[in-house]
mmCIF file of C-alpha atoms in Angstrom:
data_model
loop_
_atom_site.group_PDB
_atom_site.id
_atom_site.type_symbol
_atom_site.label_atom_id
_atom_site.label_comp_id
_atom_site.label_asym_id
_atom_site.label_seq_id
_atom_site.Cartn_x
_atom_site.Cartn_y
_atom_site.Cartn_z
ATOM 1 C CA UNK O 1 -3.344 -8.354 4.800
ATOM 2 C CA UNK O 2 -0.188 -8.491 6.849
ATOM 3 C CA UNK O 3 -1.365 -5.514 8.901
ATOM 4 C CA UNK O 4 -4.872 -6.862 9.599
ATOM 5 C CA UNK O 5 -5.255 -8.353 13.081
ATOM 6 C CA UNK O 6 -7.955 -10.260 14.940
ATOM 7 C CA UNK O 7 -10.003 -7.806 17.004
ATOM 8 C CA UNK O 8 -9.664 -4.881 14.597
ATOM 9 C CA UNK O 9 -12.817 -2.962 13.794
ATOM 10 C CA UNK O 10 -14.306 -2.935 10.315
ATOM 11 C CA UNK O 11 -13.275 0.710 10.024
ATOM 12 C CA UNK O 12 -9.650 -0.163 10.855
ATOM 13 C CA UNK O 13 -9.669 -2.910 8.199
ATOM 14 C CA UNK O 14 -11.089 -0.512 5.607
ATOM 15 C CA UNK O 15 -8.419 2.065 6.459
ATOM 16 C CA UNK O 16 -5.765 -0.584 5.673
ATOM 17 C CA UNK O 17 -7.374 -2.551 2.827
ATOM 18 C CA UNK O 18 -9.590 0.110 1.223
ATOM 19 C CA UNK O 19 -13.306 0.285 0.561
ATOM 20 C CA UNK O 20 -13.333 -2.092 -2.431
ATOM 21 C CA UNK O 21 -14.638 -5.048 -0.386
ATOM 22 C CA UNK O 22 -17.751 -7.076 -1.168
ATOM 23 C CA UNK O 23 -20.217 -8.136 1.519
ATOM 24 C CA UNK O 24 -20.366 -11.918 1.141
ATOM 25 C CA UNK O 25 -22.703 -12.672 4.044
ATOM 26 C CA UNK O 26 -24.578 -10.776 6.739
ATOM 27 C CA UNK O 27 -26.855 -12.081 9.490
ATOM 28 C CA UNK O 28 -28.148 -11.384 12.950
ATOM 29 C CA UNK O 29 -27.547 -14.224 15.426
ATOM 30 C CA UNK O 30 -28.019 -14.761 19.144
ATOM 31 C CA UNK O 31 -24.357 -13.734 19.505
ATOM 32 C CA UNK O 32 -24.864 -10.467 17.601
ATOM 33 C CA UNK O 33 -24.366 -9.177 14.077
ATOM 34 C CA UNK O 34 -22.176 -11.369 11.866
ATOM 35 C CA UNK O 35 -20.747 -10.173 8.545
ATOM 36 C CA UNK O 36 -18.317 -11.651 6.046
ATOM 37 C CA UNK O 37 -16.489 -9.280 3.725
ATOM 38 C CA UNK O 38 -14.122 -10.183 0.918
ATOM 39 C CA UNK O 39 -11.242 -8.495 -0.860
ATOM 40 C CA UNK O 40 -10.133 -9.812 -4.263
ATOM 41 C CA UNK O 41 -6.371 -9.792 -4.856
ATOM 42 C CA UNK O 42 -4.455 -9.439 -8.128
ATOM 43 C CA UNK O 43 -4.565 -13.220 -8.763
ATOM 44 C CA UNK O 44 -8.374 -13.292 -8.222
ATOM 45 C CA UNK O 45 -8.062 -14.975 -4.850
ATOM 46 C CA UNK O 46 -10.258 -13.677 -2.051
ATOM 47 C CA UNK O 47 -9.240 -12.607 1.426
ATOM 48 C CA UNK O 48 -12.378 -13.404 3.427
ATOM 49 C CA UNK O 49 -12.847 -11.713 6.805
ATOM 50 C CA UNK O 50 -15.515 -12.806 9.282
ATOM 51 C CA UNK O 51 -16.620 -9.942 11.519
ATOM 52 C CA UNK O 52 -18.509 -10.438 14.749
ATOM 53 C CA UNK O 53 -20.193 -7.319 16.116
ATOM 54 C CA UNK O 54 -18.015 -5.143 13.887
ATOM 55 C CA UNK O 55 -14.652 -6.714 14.777
ATOM 56 C CA UNK O 56 -12.483 -9.236 12.933
ATOM 57 C CA UNK O 57 -13.022 -12.675 14.467
ATOM 58 C CA UNK O 58 -11.192 -14.680 11.796
ATOM 59 C CA UNK O 59 -9.976 -14.503 8.224
ATOM 60 C CA UNK O 60 -8.823 -16.851 5.501
ATOM 61 C CA UNK O 61 -7.766 -16.906 1.870
ATOM 62 C CA UNK O 62 -9.678 -18.589 -0.941
ATOM 63 C CA UNK O 63 -7.496 -19.625 -3.873
ATOM 64 C CA UNK O 64 -8.590 -18.537 -7.336
ATOM 65 C CA UNK O 65 -10.281 -21.297 -9.375
ATOM 66 C CA UNK O 66 -7.289 -21.786 -11.709
ATOM 67 C CA UNK O 67 -4.983 -22.476 -8.750
ATOM 68 C CA UNK O 68 -7.419 -24.855 -7.103
ATOM 69 C CA UNK O 69 -7.676 -26.863 -10.316
ATOM 70 C CA UNK O 70 -3.897 -27.083 -10.834
ATOM 71 C CA UNK O 71 -3.340 -28.183 -7.222
ATOM 72 C CA UNK O 72 -5.920 -30.950 -7.563
ATOM 73 C CA UNK O 73 -4.439 -32.269 -10.805
ATOM 74 C CA UNK O 74 -0.735 -32.016 -10.050
ATOM 75 C CA UNK O 75 1.301 -35.172 -9.487
ATOM 76 C CA UNK O 76 4.514 -35.673 -7.575
ATOM 77 C CA UNK O 77 7.448 -37.681 -8.947
#
């Protein structure tokens, strides 16, 4: 993910990340075609990329369920 940049085309992302992505959302809006693709990492987290008209508009990372649970239940001393 370190090489992925805002404004890259979907094809550029695939050339870096591979073609193992899942389409998580796709829709046509007044602003054009919107698509969200996701790549699962080795810890089962998901890199989620929002594409607008075929270019990366934003991306984020979704923690795997086990990590979300442990963060919510941890205490600080």
